[in-house]
Each structure stands twice: as structure tokens, then as C-alpha cells.
């Protein structure tokens, strides 16, 4: 909007200049500034086309029913809304999970969009744990898939999609077991039917209407 | 004659101001149809709810807590029978879009003010549920305050 404002002021001043036939009303600096701004916006617009391309990667994961899933091969042909969570996180991660569900509901339960959640804590989030977790959100049903996998495979996948996590706190449970919590990237991705990254959202706080608007453009 | 008009004018003005003030008060009193439980000791809890969770897993609970007293009160602890551990937690955001959560030892509620436990912020954390929390069920949560003592809530489960 700032840019629009600058452009508007520029044209109003330009018109006034013509009207009053003044030579000094617009200095060379402001003309230059506007030209630089225009080119910057055009350049930024070009970069928006594809933020990343997952077309040539391959990760073998498994869903909450124990079925093998390949990213991105199994999701080609339809847009994919992809969230990242761990199930020991009932606060922020619940918002990410619920955002996918809300998007699906608000779009009137579309069948031509994939909705997928991947854990970055595969050691604890087994398919069985993910199945319980999905059920708690009424999401243990198509089109939702909750993915985990071998530790190294999940770590490599998270690195490729730029989701970081690290142990933040170790807790003792009532039985004296150790339980860890994680600091992690808060993210939802929108990937198109050709496995190209279209959008990168702050996962938990993203209003679903923004995701829906972007989905409708695809 | 002119004086009469003037007095009538002032009366009208006062009436208008009064009407405006009175009507202005009404919407402020509406707090919606939240479930609430008010304790006799000046602590009020409103809009409590918790996420569904399976046996052995996690859940989080939320509410608004208001202190109507003229002195601060402190939430010192939370207790429930539905989890191995029940703790006061706080989610936080770091640089580069990183988020996390940590245990908080206590939460001070200033006089005549409200603290909000809400998704993405303060929450009661239920660690390793000893029973499943199913949608539309209720369970008991006790909040312990340094002045008000124990406040027992019935928390509905929903998403
Ligand atoms: Cu927590």
C-alpha cells in the first residue's frame, strides 16, 4: 500500500506540473526514487512465482494407517496444504492442525486438495500415536493424512522444507521418565499440483481465509 | 420568553446526555453466554474449555480469570485427576518463526483485571492423560490461588 501511495502522489504532482507549467515542481531525485521503486516491485513480483520446487526430491514416509507415502510423488496433480507439528504440543500445534481442518470445512470439504500434516518428532509420533491425534481433531478420515517415518528420513525432509526443531526442555514425569519439549518452526506450506512451493505461512496464527484465497488462485 | 427557550434547551441537552450515557452502558454489560463460575473470594473464571485428547496423550485448557479484589492474587498451581501432570504453561515465539512452550511457576492477576489463558499463550497443560477427554464431556480442574484459595471448575471438552 505504501508503494501505491507513492505512485499516486507521483502522478498527482506530475499532473499539477503539467497544469501549471512549472519546471521545478518535481526534482530529479523524486523521479529517480519512483523509478527505482517501480523496478523493485516488478522484481519482487517475478520472485513470487515459485518460492521453491520440490519436483526432484523424494522422501519415503508413512501415514497414520501404516501406509507408505512418497513426498512429493503421491501428492502430484492436486494442490497440497502441508502443516508441521509434534503431538506433545497441545497448544500451538493444535492451532496448526485445526487450521487445516477449518480450511477444509470452510471450502466445503473439497476432494481435489490434499491436506497433510507431518511430525518432526518421529521417535514418539508413531503411526499409532498420529492416529489417536488425528481422531482427537475429527481428522482421522480422508483427505487428511498424518505422516511420520524413519528418524533420518524425517530429519532430511524437514531440512529440505526448512522446518527446524530443537529440544528446549526436559521434564520428569510422575513415573520418573524423561520427557522433552521442542522449539520448532511454526509453518504451513501451500504447494501446487506440480510440487512447487507457492506460499509459506506462519502456521498457527494464519487466518484460514488467506489460505483459501491462495488456494482459489491455483 | 427567550429565557424560557434557553431553559428548555438546557433541559433537552441534559436529557440527551443522560440518554446517551445510559444507552452507552448497556452493551458494556453484555459478556455473552460463556459458562462461568464465580468464587466468593473475588476470583471469577469464564469461558473455560479444553482440547480433546486420547489416553496417554496431551491436552491444553483455557479460560479467562478475573480478580475483582483490590489486591493482586496469584495462581500458584493447577490440579486435575485426568493427567499424570497438570501444569501452568506459556507458549512463546522466538526469532525466525520459531515457537515453543515452557512451564510457568505462577501467574499474578492484578487487582480488577483479567488474565487470559488462550491458544498460543498461557495454558493449563495436561501431560499424559490418564483418561480420554472426549468432545462434549466435562472434567474437573482445580486452580489454587494464594488469596482466593481453591477454585474448582467444570471444564467442557471441545475443539
Ligand atoms: Cu504446554
Tab-separated table of C-alpha atoms and ligand atoms in Angstrom:
chain	number	residue	atom	x	y	z
A	1	UNK	CA	0.000	0.000	0.000
A	2	UNK	CA	2.928	2.345	0.681
A	3	UNK	CA	4.048	1.861	-2.856
A	4	UNK	CA	0.604	2.699	-4.232
A	5	UNK	CA	0.639	5.835	-2.146
A	6	UNK	CA	3.988	6.938	-3.568
A	7	UNK	CA	2.786	6.256	-7.117
A	8	UNK	CA	-0.433	8.219	-6.530
A	9	UNK	CA	1.428	11.217	-5.104
A	10	UNK	CA	3.851	10.995	-8.018
A	11	UNK	CA	1.071	11.177	-10.612
A	12	UNK	CA	-0.850	13.923	-8.822
A	13	UNK	CA	2.302	16.010	-8.690
A	14	UNK	CA	3.066	15.222	-12.310
A	15	UNK	CA	-0.410	16.385	-13.339
A	16	UNK	CA	-0.066	19.584	-11.302
A	17	UNK	CA	3.261	20.230	-13.015
A	18	UNK	CA	1.697	19.937	-16.432
A	19	UNK	CA	-1.235	22.102	-15.379
A	20	UNK	CA	0.832	24.954	-14.043
A	21	UNK	CA	3.730	24.537	-16.445
A	22	UNK	CA	6.256	24.758	-13.656
A	23	UNK	CA	9.685	23.354	-14.249
A	24	UNK	CA	10.946	22.966	-10.699
A	25	UNK	CA	7.970	21.353	-9.028
A	26	UNK	CA	9.397	17.835	-9.328
A	27	UNK	CA	13.066	17.366	-8.767
A	28	UNK	CA	15.152	14.683	-10.416
A	29	UNK	CA	15.595	12.857	-7.107
A	30	UNK	CA	11.910	12.080	-6.667
A	31	UNK	CA	11.596	10.899	-10.266
A	32	UNK	CA	14.557	8.593	-9.736
A	33	UNK	CA	13.138	7.311	-6.450
A	34	UNK	CA	9.835	6.373	-8.041
A	35	UNK	CA	11.563	4.643	-10.967
A	36	UNK	CA	13.690	2.609	-8.545
A	37	UNK	CA	10.583	1.669	-6.527
A	38	UNK	CA	8.723	0.574	-9.669
A	39	UNK	CA	11.567	-1.700	-10.724
A	40	UNK	CA	11.895	-3.158	-7.207
A	41	UNK	CA	8.209	-4.089	-7.132
A	42	UNK	CA	8.412	-5.640	-10.593
A	43	UNK	CA	11.426	-7.704	-9.480
A	44	UNK	CA	9.665	-8.817	-6.277
A	45	UNK	CA	6.634	-9.827	-8.329
A	46	UNK	CA	8.813	-12.062	-10.514
A	47	UNK	CA	10.221	-13.850	-7.471
A	48	UNK	CA	6.748	-14.735	-6.228
A	49	UNK	CA	6.081	-17.271	-8.975
A	50	UNK	CA	7.782	-20.239	-7.262
A	51	UNK	CA	9.481	-19.932	-3.886
A	52	UNK	CA	10.906	-23.426	-4.094
A	53	UNK	CA	10.485	-26.538	-6.206
A	54	UNK	CA	10.166	-29.991	-4.668
A	55	UNK	CA	9.755	-31.680	-8.050
A	56	UNK	CA	13.069	-33.504	-7.882
A	57	UNK	CA	13.106	-34.652	-4.245
A	58	UNK	CA	11.841	-37.950	-2.857
A	59	UNK	CA	11.057	-38.808	0.763
A	60	UNK	CA	9.517	-42.098	1.865
A	61	UNK	CA	7.192	-41.582	4.807
A	62	UNK	CA	4.295	-43.491	6.361
A	63	UNK	CA	0.773	-42.327	7.299
A	64	UNK	CA	-1.379	-42.886	10.417
A	65	UNK	CA	-2.664	-46.165	8.945
A	66	UNK	CA	0.833	-47.501	8.285
A	67	UNK	CA	0.561	-46.914	4.532
A	68	UNK	CA	3.680	-45.838	2.666
A	69	UNK	CA	3.639	-42.340	1.249
A	70	UNK	CA	6.141	-40.654	-1.035
A	71	UNK	CA	6.638	-36.899	-0.950
A	72	UNK	CA	6.028	-35.352	-3.394
A	73	UNK	CA	5.085	-38.130	-5.862
A	74	UNK	CA	1.863	-39.152	-4.101
A	75	UNK	CA	0.630	-35.559	-3.988
A	76	UNK	CA	1.240	-34.516	-7.585
A	77	UNK	CA	-1.754	-33.359	-9.603
A	78	UNK	CA	-3.580	-31.558	-6.766
A	79	UNK	CA	-2.663	-28.636	-4.500
A	80	UNK	CA	-1.263	-29.650	-1.125
A	81	UNK	CA	-1.706	-27.841	2.203
A	82	UNK	CA	1.112	-29.076	4.429
A	83	UNK	CA	1.461	-28.496	8.181
A	84	UNK	CA	4.218	-29.447	10.661
A	85	UNK	CA	3.622	-30.491	14.262
A	86	UNK	CA	4.580	-32.801	17.118
A	87	UNK	CA	1.844	-34.322	19.238
A	88	UNK	CA	3.378	-33.420	22.625
A	89	UNK	CA	2.393	-29.835	21.791
A	90	UNK	CA	-1.333	-29.377	22.507
A	91	UNK	CA	-1.257	-25.575	22.329
A	92	UNK	CA	0.437	-24.061	19.263
A	93	UNK	CA	0.488	-27.276	17.220
A	94	UNK	CA	-3.262	-27.726	17.801
A	95	UNK	CA	-3.764	-24.371	16.096
A	96	UNK	CA	-1.796	-25.569	13.059
A	97	UNK	CA	-3.754	-28.836	12.884
A	98	UNK	CA	-7.091	-27.080	13.437
A	99	UNK	CA	-6.210	-24.566	10.698
A	100	UNK	CA	-6.040	-27.371	8.120
A	101	UNK	CA	-9.380	-28.744	9.317
A	102	UNK	CA	-11.008	-25.295	9.270
A	103	UNK	CA	-9.692	-24.622	5.754
A	104	UNK	CA	-11.239	-27.910	4.566
A	105	UNK	CA	-14.580	-27.178	6.280
A	106	UNK	CA	-14.741	-23.581	5.049
A	107	UNK	CA	-14.059	-24.752	1.481
A	108	UNK	CA	-16.995	-27.188	1.865
A	109	UNK	CA	-14.924	-30.395	2.110
A	110	UNK	CA	-13.143	-30.359	-1.266
A	111	UNK	CA	-11.852	-33.644	-2.708
A	112	UNK	CA	-9.325	-32.061	-5.055
A	113	UNK	CA	-6.954	-30.733	-2.384
A	114	UNK	CA	-4.500	-32.732	-0.241
A	115	UNK	CA	-4.344	-31.858	3.465
A	116	UNK	CA	-1.250	-33.331	5.114
A	117	UNK	CA	0.433	-32.965	8.492
A	118	UNK	CA	3.966	-34.210	9.143
A	119	UNK	CA	5.556	-34.703	12.568
A	120	UNK	CA	9.126	-33.606	13.234
A	121	UNK	CA	9.202	-35.901	16.288
A	122	UNK	CA	9.060	-39.341	14.618
A	123	UNK	CA	10.540	-41.213	17.580
A	124	UNK	CA	7.464	-40.541	19.699
A	125	UNK	CA	4.931	-39.830	16.955
A	126	UNK	CA	4.452	-43.333	15.566
A	127	UNK	CA	1.569	-44.040	13.154
A	128	UNK	CA	-0.462	-45.268	16.127
A	129	UNK	CA	0.089	-42.029	18.094
A	130	UNK	CA	-0.727	-39.973	14.995
A	131	UNK	CA	-3.954	-41.948	14.514
A	132	UNK	CA	-5.118	-41.047	18.043
A	133	UNK	CA	-4.074	-37.453	17.475
A	134	UNK	CA	-5.963	-37.255	14.165
A	135	UNK	CA	-9.089	-38.704	15.825
A	136	UNK	CA	-8.940	-36.015	18.554
A	137	UNK	CA	-9.375	-33.413	15.797
A	138	UNK	CA	-12.010	-35.437	13.857
A	139	UNK	CA	-9.337	-35.723	11.167
A	140	UNK	CA	-8.760	-39.488	11.028
A	141	UNK	CA	-10.596	-39.533	7.697
A	142	UNK	CA	-9.822	-38.713	4.063
A	143	UNK	CA	-8.458	-36.394	2.776
A	144	UNK	CA	-6.301	-35.901	5.892
A	145	UNK	CA	-3.012	-37.771	6.217
A	146	UNK	CA	-0.666	-37.580	9.189
A	147	UNK	CA	2.868	-38.577	8.276
A	148	UNK	CA	5.897	-39.868	10.156
A	149	UNK	CA	8.827	-42.067	9.115
A	150	UNK	CA	12.349	-43.225	9.903
A	151	UNK	CA	14.181	-40.625	12.004
A	152	UNK	CA	16.834	-39.791	9.361
A	153	UNK	CA	14.283	-39.589	6.550
A	154	UNK	CA	12.068	-37.204	8.527
A	155	UNK	CA	15.093	-35.091	9.512
A	156	UNK	CA	16.195	-34.821	5.865
A	157	UNK	CA	12.657	-33.931	4.808
A	158	UNK	CA	12.393	-31.213	7.490
A	159	UNK	CA	15.708	-29.766	6.396
A	160	UNK	CA	14.538	-29.642	2.778
A	161	UNK	CA	11.288	-27.821	3.678
A	162	UNK	CA	13.155	-25.604	6.185
A	163	UNK	CA	11.408	-26.695	9.365
A	164	UNK	CA	13.776	-26.547	12.329
A	165	UNK	CA	13.379	-28.069	15.778
A	166	UNK	CA	15.495	-28.470	18.876
A	167	UNK	CA	14.969	-29.785	22.401
A	168	UNK	CA	14.006	-26.881	24.674
A	169	UNK	CA	13.154	-28.513	27.964
A	170	UNK	CA	13.399	-31.934	29.611
A	171	UNK	CA	10.651	-32.798	32.087
A	172	UNK	CA	10.366	-35.614	34.609
A	173	UNK	CA	7.020	-37.437	34.522
A	174	UNK	CA	5.279	-38.987	37.546
A	175	UNK	CA	6.989	-42.313	36.770
A	176	UNK	CA	10.386	-40.633	36.651
A	177	UNK	CA	10.649	-40.915	32.866
A	178	UNK	CA	12.210	-38.076	30.934
A	179	UNK	CA	10.008	-36.147	28.552
A	180	UNK	CA	11.276	-33.475	26.191
A	181	UNK	CA	9.608	-30.486	24.571
A	182	UNK	CA	10.757	-28.865	21.337
A	183	UNK	CA	11.235	-25.378	19.985
A	184	UNK	CA	10.149	-25.536	16.362
A	185	UNK	CA	9.300	-23.585	13.223
A	186	UNK	CA	5.632	-22.564	13.097
A	187	UNK	CA	4.671	-23.183	9.476
A	188	UNK	CA	2.067	-24.227	6.937
A	189	UNK	CA	3.072	-24.590	3.267
A	190	UNK	CA	0.967	-24.345	0.135
A	191	UNK	CA	2.386	-26.489	-2.681
A	192	UNK	CA	0.860	-26.572	-6.167
A	193	UNK	CA	-0.054	-29.585	-8.350
A	194	UNK	CA	3.480	-29.531	-9.818
A	195	UNK	CA	5.206	-29.785	-6.393
A	196	UNK	CA	6.213	-26.131	-6.417
A	197	UNK	CA	6.082	-24.119	-3.213
A	198	UNK	CA	3.553	-21.332	-3.665
A	199	UNK	CA	3.172	-19.930	-0.146
A	200	UNK	CA	4.796	-20.150	3.239
A	201	UNK	CA	2.550	-19.209	6.187
A	202	UNK	CA	3.183	-18.703	9.898
A	203	UNK	CA	1.214	-21.878	10.709
A	204	UNK	CA	-0.634	-21.316	13.970
A	205	UNK	CA	-1.690	-17.706	13.513
A	206	UNK	CA	-2.589	-17.734	9.807
A	207	UNK	CA	-6.256	-16.872	9.217
A	208	UNK	CA	-7.788	-19.631	7.086
A	209	UNK	CA	-9.331	-17.140	4.651
A	210	UNK	CA	-5.810	-16.212	3.487
A	211	UNK	CA	-5.014	-19.872	2.720
A	212	UNK	CA	-8.385	-20.224	0.979
A	213	UNK	CA	-7.758	-17.112	-1.148
A	214	UNK	CA	-4.400	-18.512	-2.284
A	215	UNK	CA	-5.896	-21.964	-2.971
A	216	UNK	CA	-8.576	-20.395	-5.139
A	217	UNK	CA	-5.898	-18.729	-7.277
A	218	UNK	CA	-4.343	-22.114	-8.164
B	1	UNK	CA	-39.743	34.303	26.565
B	2	UNK	CA	-36.181	33.894	25.365
B	3	UNK	CA	-35.173	32.766	28.863
B	4	UNK	CA	-37.813	30.011	28.779
B	5	UNK	CA	-36.496	28.793	25.467
B	6	UNK	CA	-32.998	28.753	26.893
B	7	UNK	CA	-34.021	26.685	29.940
B	8	UNK	CA	-35.932	24.224	27.762
B	9	UNK	CA	-32.866	23.977	25.563
B	10	UNK	CA	-30.614	23.154	28.517
B	11	UNK	CA	-33.120	20.573	29.794
B	12	UNK	CA	-33.193	18.939	26.372
B	13	UNK	CA	-29.407	18.875	26.298
B	14	UNK	CA	-29.191	17.261	29.760
B	15	UNK	CA	-31.819	14.681	28.775
B	16	UNK	CA	-29.895	13.864	25.612
B	17	UNK	CA	-26.629	13.498	27.523
B	18	UNK	CA	-28.336	11.206	30.054
B	19	UNK	CA	-29.888	9.054	27.331
B	20	UNK	CA	-26.518	8.756	25.621
B	21	UNK	CA	-24.790	7.782	28.856
B	22	UNK	CA	-27.442	5.203	29.775
B	23	UNK	CA	-27.550	3.579	26.351
B	24	UNK	CA	-23.753	3.572	26.310
B	25	UNK	CA	-23.716	1.452	29.456
B	26	UNK	CA	-25.866	-1.339	28.115
B	27	UNK	CA	-23.570	-3.036	25.558
B	28	UNK	CA	-20.663	-2.937	28.007
B	29	UNK	CA	-22.526	-5.157	30.443
B	30	UNK	CA	-23.016	-7.953	27.937
B	31	UNK	CA	-20.448	-10.678	28.409
B	32	UNK	CA	-22.030	-13.246	26.125
B	33	UNK	CA	-23.281	-16.651	27.195
B	34	UNK	CA	-19.973	-18.015	28.437
B	35	UNK	CA	-20.057	-20.667	31.121
B	36	UNK	CA	-18.809	-19.084	34.288
B	37	UNK	CA	-18.190	-19.996	37.871
B	38	UNK	CA	-17.679	-17.203	40.323
B	39	UNK	CA	-15.953	-17.863	43.582
B	40	UNK	CA	-16.941	-15.935	46.729
B	41	UNK	CA	-13.411	-14.621	47.154
B	42	UNK	CA	-13.371	-12.211	44.259
B	43	UNK	CA	-11.915	-14.513	41.609
B	44	UNK	CA	-14.059	-15.254	38.573
B	45	UNK	CA	-13.358	-17.802	35.837
B	46	UNK	CA	-15.115	-17.532	32.499
B	47	UNK	CA	-15.227	-19.356	29.189
B	48	UNK	CA	-13.259	-22.432	30.262
B	49	UNK	CA	-12.619	-25.180	27.698
B	50	UNK	CA	-10.031	-27.884	26.919
B	51	UNK	CA	-8.937	-29.765	23.801
B	52	UNK	CA	-9.934	-33.392	23.277
B	53	UNK	CA	-7.123	-35.886	23.936
B	54	UNK	CA	-6.598	-39.648	23.890
B	55	UNK	CA	-5.361	-41.779	26.812
B	56	UNK	CA	-1.669	-41.256	27.455
B	57	UNK	CA	-1.506	-38.141	25.267
B	58	UNK	CA	-1.679	-34.374	25.870
B	59	UNK	CA	-4.323	-31.680	26.153
B	60	UNK	CA	-4.468	-27.955	26.909
B	61	UNK	CA	-7.057	-25.949	28.846
B	62	UNK	CA	-8.053	-22.281	28.564
B	63	UNK	CA	-10.139	-19.682	30.449
B	64	UNK	CA	-10.315	-16.031	31.468
B	65	UNK	CA	-9.501	-15.317	35.102
B	66	UNK	CA	-10.606	-12.021	36.660
B	67	UNK	CA	-9.564	-10.655	40.040
B	68	UNK	CA	-12.286	-8.363	41.497
B	69	UNK	CA	-10.363	-7.648	44.700
B	70	UNK	CA	-8.289	-4.528	45.392
B	71	UNK	CA	-5.180	-6.632	45.974
B	72	UNK	CA	-3.269	-8.784	43.498
B	73	UNK	CA	-3.858	-12.538	43.665
B	74	UNK	CA	-1.557	-15.268	42.376
B	75	UNK	CA	-2.406	-18.516	40.602
B	76	UNK	CA	0.057	-20.862	42.295
B	77	UNK	CA	-0.941	-24.262	40.980
B	78	UNK	CA	-3.370	-26.361	38.915
B	79	UNK	CA	-4.638	-29.865	39.744
B	80	UNK	CA	-6.687	-32.468	37.910
B	81	UNK	CA	-7.342	-36.208	38.019
B	82	UNK	CA	-7.262	-36.616	34.254
B	83	UNK	CA	-3.486	-36.408	33.693
B	84	UNK	CA	-0.202	-37.612	35.180
B	85	UNK	CA	0.946	-33.992	35.338
B	86	UNK	CA	-1.092	-30.799	35.246
B	87	UNK	CA	0.995	-27.642	34.810
B	88	UNK	CA	0.731	-23.931	34.062
B	89	UNK	CA	2.403	-23.365	30.682
B	90	UNK	CA	3.151	-20.498	28.393
B	91	UNK	CA	3.849	-20.602	24.655
B	92	UNK	CA	6.411	-18.193	23.296
B	93	UNK	CA	7.700	-17.016	19.958
B	94	UNK	CA	11.353	-16.569	19.095
B	95	UNK	CA	13.127	-15.060	16.131
B	96	UNK	CA	12.834	-16.664	12.673
B	97	UNK	CA	9.325	-18.013	13.274
B	98	UNK	CA	10.422	-20.490	15.970
B	99	UNK	CA	7.905	-21.268	18.733
B	100	UNK	CA	7.961	-23.290	21.942
B	101	UNK	CA	6.447	-23.586	25.404
B	102	UNK	CA	7.665	-23.667	28.976
B	103	UNK	CA	6.334	-24.245	32.468
B	104	UNK	CA	5.439	-21.136	34.477
B	105	UNK	CA	5.607	-21.353	38.272
B	106	UNK	CA	2.850	-18.801	38.956
B	107	UNK	CA	0.678	-16.157	37.324
B	108	UNK	CA	-0.133	-12.857	39.093
B	109	UNK	CA	-3.586	-11.393	38.473
B	110	UNK	CA	-3.550	-7.667	39.225
B	111	UNK	CA	-6.455	-6.005	41.101
B	112	UNK	CA	-9.579	-5.528	38.973
B	113	UNK	CA	-8.015	-7.065	35.901
B	114	UNK	CA	-8.320	-10.144	33.713
B	115	UNK	CA	-5.648	-12.581	32.564
B	116	UNK	CA	-6.452	-14.628	29.504
B	117	UNK	CA	-5.359	-18.251	29.098
B	118	UNK	CA	-5.748	-18.712	25.356
B	119	UNK	CA	-4.332	-20.730	22.426
B	120	UNK	CA	-0.816	-19.566	21.607
B	121	UNK	CA	-0.251	-18.087	25.086
B	122	UNK	CA	-0.863	-19.143	28.678
B	123	UNK	CA	-2.471	-22.601	29.019
B	124	UNK	CA	-3.037	-25.366	31.511
B	125	UNK	CA	-1.075	-28.305	30.163
B	126	UNK	CA	-2.366	-31.853	30.761
B	127	UNK	CA	0.551	-34.245	30.303
B	128	UNK	CA	-0.102	-37.972	29.727
B	129	UNK	CA	-3.848	-38.164	30.108
B	130	UNK	CA	-4.992	-40.925	32.464
B	131	UNK	CA	-8.403	-40.902	30.789
B	132	UNK	CA	-9.544	-39.873	27.337
B	133	UNK	CA	-11.003	-36.379	27.061
B	134	UNK	CA	-13.824	-36.745	24.543
B	135	UNK	CA	-15.627	-33.871	22.884
B	136	UNK	CA	-18.730	-32.628	24.790
B	137	UNK	CA	-17.637	-34.225	28.064
B	138	UNK	CA	-16.683	-32.297	31.206
B	139	UNK	CA	-13.928	-32.808	33.758
B	140	UNK	CA	-12.808	-31.143	36.959
B	141	UNK	CA	-9.880	-28.727	37.237
B	142	UNK	CA	-8.796	-27.057	40.477
B	143	UNK	CA	-6.998	-23.718	40.409
B	144	UNK	CA	-5.133	-22.751	43.559
B	145	UNK	CA	-4.798	-19.017	44.327
B	146	UNK	CA	-2.695	-17.562	47.145
B	147	UNK	CA	-5.588	-15.375	48.401
B	148	UNK	CA	-8.776	-16.886	47.000
B	149	UNK	CA	-7.728	-20.459	47.782
B	150	UNK	CA	-9.045	-23.325	45.635
B	151	UNK	CA	-11.438	-22.645	42.763
B	152	UNK	CA	-12.938	-25.791	41.226
B	153	UNK	CA	-14.023	-25.674	37.570
B	154	UNK	CA	-16.026	-27.981	35.359
B	155	UNK	CA	-14.235	-27.777	32.030
B	156	UNK	CA	-16.072	-28.746	28.827
B	157	UNK	CA	-14.040	-30.535	26.141
B	158	UNK	CA	-14.213	-29.200	22.605
B	159	UNK	CA	-12.116	-28.180	19.617
C	1	LIG	CU1	2.237	-26.638	27.139
